[in-house]
C-alpha cells in the first residue's frame, strides 16, 4: 500500500519553511523554485516508492557528477537542453518570430574572449595533423541581404574530440575565433576537420546512459554564436554530413537545416559552406547571448 503524506498541510508548511517562504530575507524567485523542487521531489518519492537506498544513491551520483564537472553534459544527454530549444521555438512561433537559421544547444564548452579577426581567420595552431578544412559562408537577414559587421563566434573540437581550455595539451584559444563579416556578409575560416567524440567512458554521465541503454556519442560538429546589431543573437551548431552519428546524436543537437555538407577539394581539403540567416531583434535583449555561467567571461 502506498503511503502519501506530501500534500498534507503539515508537510506543505514544513516545505515552505525549508524554502524560506514567509521570511523577508533572500531571493523570492529562488524560494519559489526551491519550494516547487521540494514538493515535486516528495511526490516522485511517494509515487515511485523510492527507497532510502535509492535516494542516497542519487545523492552520491550528484556529488560525483559535480566533482567531474559533467552536469552540463548530462543535461544535454537527457534532452533537457534540447527541450529548452523546443520551448523557445514554441514561444517564438506564438510571438510570430519565424524564419532564419534554427537554434540548437550551446553545450558546456564555450569559452569567451577568443581573438577577433576581420573577414577570415586561422582557427588551428598547426599542431594537430588533421585534415585541412575551409569553412565559409555568409550572414544574411530574412530577406537574404548580407549583414556586414556581424560576428561569427566559432569553436570546435580537435581530431581527438577535445576542446582547448578544457584540454591542457592545446594552446590558448586553439580552434576558437571570432570573425567579423566583410561588406558582403562573408566569413571564412581555415581549420581542421573536427572529430566526433563520446562522453568520458569512466564518468557519471556515461554511467547513467549505460543504465538507460544508450550510447554517449556525438557526431563531428562545429559550434557558432552569430550576432549583429539589430538582430536576434543565434546560438547554433552544424553537424557534418556523413558522420555515423549524424542523426543519432546523444545530445539531441542535430536539426533539419543544421547539417553541413562536406565537399572534397583537391589537395585533401574539406570545404564546408554554411550561411546563417538572422531574425530581426524586437528589443535590445534579443541581441545578447544568454547569461548562463561559462568557463570565462572576458568578452
Protein backbone atom coordinates (compact mmCIF):
# COMPACT_ATOMS: atom_id res chain seq x y z
CA UNK A 1 0.00 0.00 0.00
CA UNK A 2 1.33 3.43 -0.98
CA UNK A 3 1.65 5.90 1.87
CA UNK A 4 1.35 9.54 0.78
CA UNK A 5 1.83 12.48 3.12
CA UNK A 6 3.45 15.09 0.87
CA UNK A 7 0.21 17.00 0.27
CA UNK A 8 -0.78 17.17 3.92
CA UNK A 9 -0.94 20.69 5.37
CA UNK A 10 1.79 19.83 7.87
CA UNK A 11 4.28 18.68 5.22
CA UNK A 12 3.42 21.56 2.88
CA UNK A 13 4.05 24.00 5.72
CA UNK A 14 7.34 22.25 6.50
CA UNK A 15 8.50 22.56 2.86
CA UNK A 16 7.50 26.23 2.79
CA UNK A 17 9.60 26.86 5.90
CA UNK A 18 12.55 24.92 4.41
CA UNK A 19 12.32 27.06 1.26
CA UNK A 20 12.35 30.27 3.25
CA UNK A 21 8.80 31.20 2.27
CA UNK A 22 7.34 33.70 4.70
CA UNK A 23 10.55 35.42 5.77
CA UNK A 24 11.60 38.76 4.31
CA UNK A 25 15.19 37.73 3.52
CA UNK A 26 16.77 36.13 0.47
CA UNK A 27 15.59 35.79 -3.13
CA UNK A 28 11.83 35.39 -3.71
CA UNK A 29 12.29 33.78 -7.13
CA UNK A 30 14.69 31.18 -5.73
CA UNK A 31 12.30 30.46 -2.88
CA UNK A 32 9.54 29.78 -5.40
CA UNK A 33 11.77 27.40 -7.37
CA UNK A 34 13.12 25.55 -4.33
CA UNK A 35 9.62 25.09 -2.92
CA UNK A 36 8.46 23.54 -6.20
CA UNK A 37 11.52 21.26 -6.30
CA UNK A 38 10.79 20.06 -2.77
CA UNK A 39 7.11 19.48 -3.49
CA UNK A 40 7.70 17.67 -6.78
CA UNK A 41 10.58 15.60 -5.37
CA UNK A 42 8.45 14.46 -2.47
CA UNK A 43 5.64 13.43 -4.84
CA UNK A 44 8.11 11.50 -7.02
CA UNK A 45 9.46 9.69 -3.94
CA UNK A 46 5.94 8.70 -2.97
CA UNK A 47 4.61 7.86 -6.44
CA UNK A 48 7.58 5.64 -7.39
CA UNK A 49 8.14 4.29 -3.87
CA UNK A 50 11.76 5.46 -3.88
CA UNK A 51 13.69 3.59 -1.21
CA UNK A 52 16.15 5.25 1.16
CA UNK A 53 18.98 3.43 -0.60
CA UNK A 54 17.85 4.71 -3.99
CA UNK A 55 17.58 8.23 -2.63
CA UNK A 56 21.10 8.27 -1.19
CA UNK A 57 22.50 6.60 -4.30
CA UNK A 58 21.07 9.51 -6.27
CA UNK A 59 22.67 12.00 -3.86
CA UNK A 60 26.01 10.25 -4.26
CA UNK A 61 25.57 10.37 -8.05
CA UNK A 62 25.03 14.13 -7.94
CA UNK A 63 28.21 14.51 -5.87
CA UNK A 64 30.16 12.53 -8.47
CA UNK A 65 28.55 14.46 -11.31
CA UNK A 66 29.66 17.76 -9.79
CA UNK A 67 33.16 16.58 -8.99
CA UNK A 68 33.64 15.70 -12.66
CA UNK A 69 32.05 18.93 -13.95
CA UNK A 70 29.60 16.87 -16.01
CA UNK A 71 26.28 18.41 -15.02
CA UNK A 72 26.04 20.28 -18.32
CA UNK A 73 26.91 17.12 -20.22
CA UNK A 74 24.12 15.19 -18.50
CA UNK A 75 21.60 17.97 -19.22
CA UNK A 76 22.40 17.62 -22.91
CA UNK A 77 22.30 13.82 -22.79
CA UNK A 78 18.94 13.67 -21.05
CA UNK A 79 17.47 16.09 -23.58
CA UNK A 80 16.73 18.94 -21.19
CA UNK A 81 18.95 21.38 -23.10
CA UNK A 82 17.17 20.40 -26.33
CA UNK A 83 13.84 20.87 -24.55
CA UNK A 84 14.82 24.48 -23.84
CA UNK A 85 15.28 24.95 -27.60
CA UNK A 86 11.90 23.37 -28.34
CA UNK A 87 10.26 25.62 -25.76
CA UNK A 88 11.96 28.70 -27.23
CA UNK A 89 10.80 27.64 -30.70
CA UNK A 90 7.22 27.36 -29.44
CA UNK A 91 7.39 30.76 -27.74
CA UNK A 92 8.83 32.30 -30.91
CA UNK A 93 6.06 30.79 -33.01
CA UNK A 94 3.42 32.13 -30.66
CA UNK A 95 5.02 35.60 -30.85
CA UNK A 96 5.29 35.47 -34.64
CA UNK A 97 9.08 35.16 -34.77
CA UNK A 98 9.65 32.79 -37.68
CA UNK A 99 12.30 32.08 -40.27
CA UNK A 100 16.05 32.14 -40.10
CA UNK A 101 18.62 29.54 -39.15
CA UNK A 102 17.40 27.14 -36.45
CA UNK A 103 18.84 27.35 -32.96
CA UNK A 104 20.31 24.36 -31.22
CA UNK A 105 22.14 23.63 -27.99
CA UNK A 106 25.24 25.54 -26.95
CA UNK A 107 26.79 22.71 -24.96
CA UNK A 108 29.06 23.23 -21.95
CA UNK A 109 32.38 24.01 -23.68
CA UNK A 110 32.21 27.63 -24.87
CA UNK A 111 34.99 29.98 -23.77
CA UNK A 112 34.55 33.72 -24.17
CA UNK A 113 37.25 36.10 -25.36
CA UNK A 114 38.55 34.33 -28.47
CA UNK A 115 40.69 36.52 -30.77
CA UNK A 116 38.69 38.83 -33.04
CA UNK A 117 39.56 38.70 -36.75
CA UNK A 118 38.37 40.68 -39.77
CA UNK A 119 36.77 38.66 -42.55
CA UNK A 120 38.76 35.47 -42.14
CA UNK A 121 40.77 33.58 -39.55
CA UNK A 122 43.02 30.60 -38.99
CA UNK A 123 41.45 28.57 -36.20
CA UNK A 124 44.03 25.87 -35.53
CA UNK A 125 47.57 26.36 -34.27
CA UNK A 126 49.10 23.88 -36.75
CA UNK A 127 49.99 21.28 -34.13
CA UNK A 128 47.22 18.80 -34.98
CA UNK A 129 47.86 16.92 -38.27
CA UNK A 130 44.18 16.74 -39.13
CA UNK A 131 42.51 17.08 -42.50
CA UNK A 132 42.55 20.73 -43.60
CA UNK A 133 39.13 22.37 -43.64
CA UNK A 134 37.86 25.52 -45.32
CA UNK A 135 34.74 26.79 -43.58
CA UNK A 136 32.97 29.72 -45.21
CA UNK A 137 29.63 31.36 -45.83
CA UNK A 138 27.55 34.48 -45.33
CA UNK A 139 25.44 36.03 -42.60
CA UNK A 140 22.14 37.27 -44.04
CA UNK A 141 18.87 38.83 -42.94
CA UNK A 142 15.47 37.25 -43.57
CA UNK A 143 15.30 38.92 -47.00
CA UNK A 144 18.62 37.37 -47.99
CA UNK A 145 20.57 40.61 -47.73
CA UNK A 146 24.14 40.33 -46.39
CA UNK A 147 24.92 41.63 -42.93
CA UNK A 148 28.29 43.37 -42.84
CA UNK A 149 29.98 43.60 -39.45
CA UNK A 150 28.23 40.58 -37.97
CA UNK A 151 30.31 38.48 -35.58
CA UNK A 152 30.72 34.76 -36.21
CA UNK A 153 31.97 33.27 -32.93
CA UNK A 154 33.09 29.73 -33.82
CA UNK A 155 34.60 26.87 -31.83
CA UNK A 156 35.07 23.14 -32.33
CA UNK A 157 37.00 20.09 -31.13
CA UNK A 158 40.30 18.78 -32.43
CA UNK A 159 40.87 15.39 -34.05
CA UNK A 160 40.75 13.74 -30.62
CA UNK A 161 37.38 15.25 -29.81
CA UNK A 162 38.91 17.63 -27.25
CA UNK A 163 38.46 21.37 -26.77
CA UNK A 164 41.07 23.98 -25.87
CA UNK A 165 40.89 25.32 -22.31
CA UNK A 166 39.35 22.02 -21.22
CA UNK A 167 42.34 20.13 -22.67
CA UNK A 168 45.67 21.30 -21.24
CA UNK A 169 47.53 19.90 -24.26
CA UNK A 170 46.16 22.60 -26.57
CA UNK A 171 47.26 26.21 -26.91
CA UNK A 172 45.06 29.03 -25.67
CA UNK A 173 42.01 29.57 -27.88
CA UNK A 174 43.02 26.83 -30.29
CA UNK A 175 40.10 26.19 -32.66
CA UNK A 176 38.27 29.25 -31.30
CA UNK A 177 37.90 32.58 -33.08
CA UNK A 178 35.50 35.47 -33.61
CA UNK A 179 35.24 36.61 -37.22
CA UNK A 180 33.74 39.94 -38.32
CA UNK A 181 31.92 39.56 -41.65
CA UNK A 182 33.00 41.68 -44.62
CA UNK A 183 30.89 44.07 -46.71
CA UNK A 184 29.13 41.09 -48.34
CA UNK A 185 28.43 39.45 -45.00
CA UNK A 186 31.07 36.79 -45.69
CA UNK A 187 33.22 34.91 -43.21
CA UNK A 188 35.99 32.40 -43.87
CA UNK A 189 37.88 30.11 -41.51
CA UNK A 190 40.83 27.82 -42.15
CA UNK A 191 40.96 24.92 -39.73
CA UNK A 192 40.99 21.14 -39.46
CA UNK A 193 38.03 18.76 -39.65
CA UNK A 194 36.84 18.13 -36.08
CA UNK A 195 36.25 14.66 -34.74
CA UNK A 196 33.12 13.39 -33.12
CA UNK A 197 33.55 12.18 -29.56
CA UNK A 198 31.89 10.41 -26.70
CA UNK A 199 31.23 11.10 -23.05
CA UNK A 200 34.13 10.13 -20.80
CA UNK A 201 33.84 6.35 -20.51
CA UNK A 202 34.56 6.40 -16.77
CA UNK A 203 32.35 9.38 -15.97
CA UNK A 204 28.95 9.62 -14.28
CA UNK A 205 27.16 10.78 -17.46
CA UNK A 206 28.11 7.65 -19.36
CA UNK A 207 27.27 5.57 -16.29
CA UNK A 208 23.74 6.98 -16.39
CA UNK A 209 23.45 6.45 -20.14
CA UNK A 210 24.59 2.84 -19.71
CA UNK A 211 21.72 2.27 -17.31
CA UNK A 212 19.37 3.77 -19.89
CA UNK A 213 20.72 1.51 -22.62
CA UNK A 214 22.06 4.48 -24.60
CA UNK A 215 25.39 5.43 -26.15
CA UNK A 216 27.12 8.74 -25.42
CA UNK A 217 28.48 9.61 -28.87
CA UNK A 218 28.33 12.90 -30.73
CA UNK A 219 28.89 13.39 -34.46
CA UNK A 220 31.55 15.77 -35.74
CA UNK A 221 30.18 19.29 -35.34
CA UNK A 222 31.04 22.98 -35.23
CA UNK A 223 29.56 25.47 -32.74
CA UNK A 224 28.53 29.05 -33.51
CA UNK A 225 27.29 32.21 -31.90
CA UNK A 226 26.11 34.63 -34.60
CA UNK A 227 25.36 38.24 -33.68
CA UNK A 228 24.76 41.56 -35.43
CA UNK A 229 23.37 44.91 -34.28
CA UNK A 230 19.61 44.97 -34.66
CA UNK A 231 19.28 41.18 -34.97
CA UNK A 232 18.50 38.34 -32.61
CA UNK A 233 21.51 36.51 -31.26
CA UNK A 234 21.73 32.98 -32.64
CA UNK A 235 23.18 30.01 -30.76
CA UNK A 236 23.57 27.05 -33.06
CA UNK A 237 25.87 24.36 -34.42
CA UNK A 238 26.21 22.34 -37.59
CA UNK A 239 26.79 18.61 -37.63
CA UNK A 240 28.88 17.35 -40.53
CA UNK A 241 27.18 15.20 -43.15
CA UNK A 242 28.33 11.61 -43.47
CA UNK A 243 29.06 11.05 -39.79
CA UNK A 244 27.76 7.75 -38.44
CA UNK A 245 26.06 9.56 -35.54
CA UNK A 246 24.64 12.44 -37.60
CA UNK A 247 21.01 11.61 -36.71
CA UNK A 248 21.84 9.68 -33.56
CA UNK A 249 23.49 12.41 -31.50
CA UNK A 250 23.35 11.59 -27.79
CA UNK A 251 22.96 15.34 -27.12
CA UNK A 252 19.96 15.65 -29.47
CA UNK A 253 21.53 18.64 -31.26
CA UNK A 254 21.04 17.63 -34.91
CA UNK A 255 18.15 19.53 -36.50
CA UNK A 256 16.81 19.94 -40.02
CA UNK A 257 18.65 22.84 -41.61
CA UNK A 258 21.78 22.37 -39.50
CA UNK A 259 23.69 19.75 -41.49
CA UNK A 260 26.92 20.93 -43.08
CA UNK A 261 27.71 19.22 -46.37
CA UNK A 262 31.39 18.39 -46.85
CA UNK A 263 32.93 18.95 -50.29
CA UNK A 264 36.28 17.32 -51.02
CA UNK A 265 38.65 19.70 -52.80
CA UNK A 266 41.96 18.98 -54.47
CA UNK A 267 44.81 18.52 -52.05
CA UNK A 268 42.61 16.78 -49.49
CA UNK A 269 40.92 19.93 -48.24
CA UNK A 270 37.38 19.56 -46.87
CA UNK A 271 35.18 22.53 -47.76
CA UNK A 272 32.07 23.34 -45.73
CA UNK A 273 29.84 26.20 -46.88
CA UNK A 274 27.16 27.33 -44.47
CA UNK A 275 25.11 30.52 -44.46
CA UNK A 276 23.34 31.92 -41.42
CA UNK A 277 20.09 33.87 -41.54
CA UNK A 278 19.18 36.10 -38.59
CA UNK A 279 15.81 37.30 -37.36
CA UNK A 280 15.39 41.00 -36.53
CA UNK A 281 15.53 41.89 -32.85
CA UNK A 282 12.29 43.01 -31.23
CA UNK A 283 14.19 44.65 -28.36
CA UNK A 284 17.78 45.12 -27.21
CA UNK A 285 17.83 41.97 -25.08
CA UNK A 286 17.28 39.87 -28.22
CA UNK A 287 20.74 40.86 -29.43
CA UNK A 288 22.50 39.39 -26.40
CA UNK A 289 23.62 35.82 -25.80
CA UNK A 290 22.27 34.08 -22.72
CA UNK A 291 23.84 34.91 -19.37
CA UNK A 292 24.38 31.28 -18.39
CA UNK A 293 27.63 30.66 -16.44
CA UNK A 294 30.55 29.78 -18.70
CA UNK A 295 34.22 28.93 -18.37
CA UNK A 296 35.39 32.51 -18.95
CA UNK A 297 33.55 35.80 -19.24
CA UNK A 298 36.15 38.13 -20.74
CA UNK A 299 34.04 39.29 -23.68
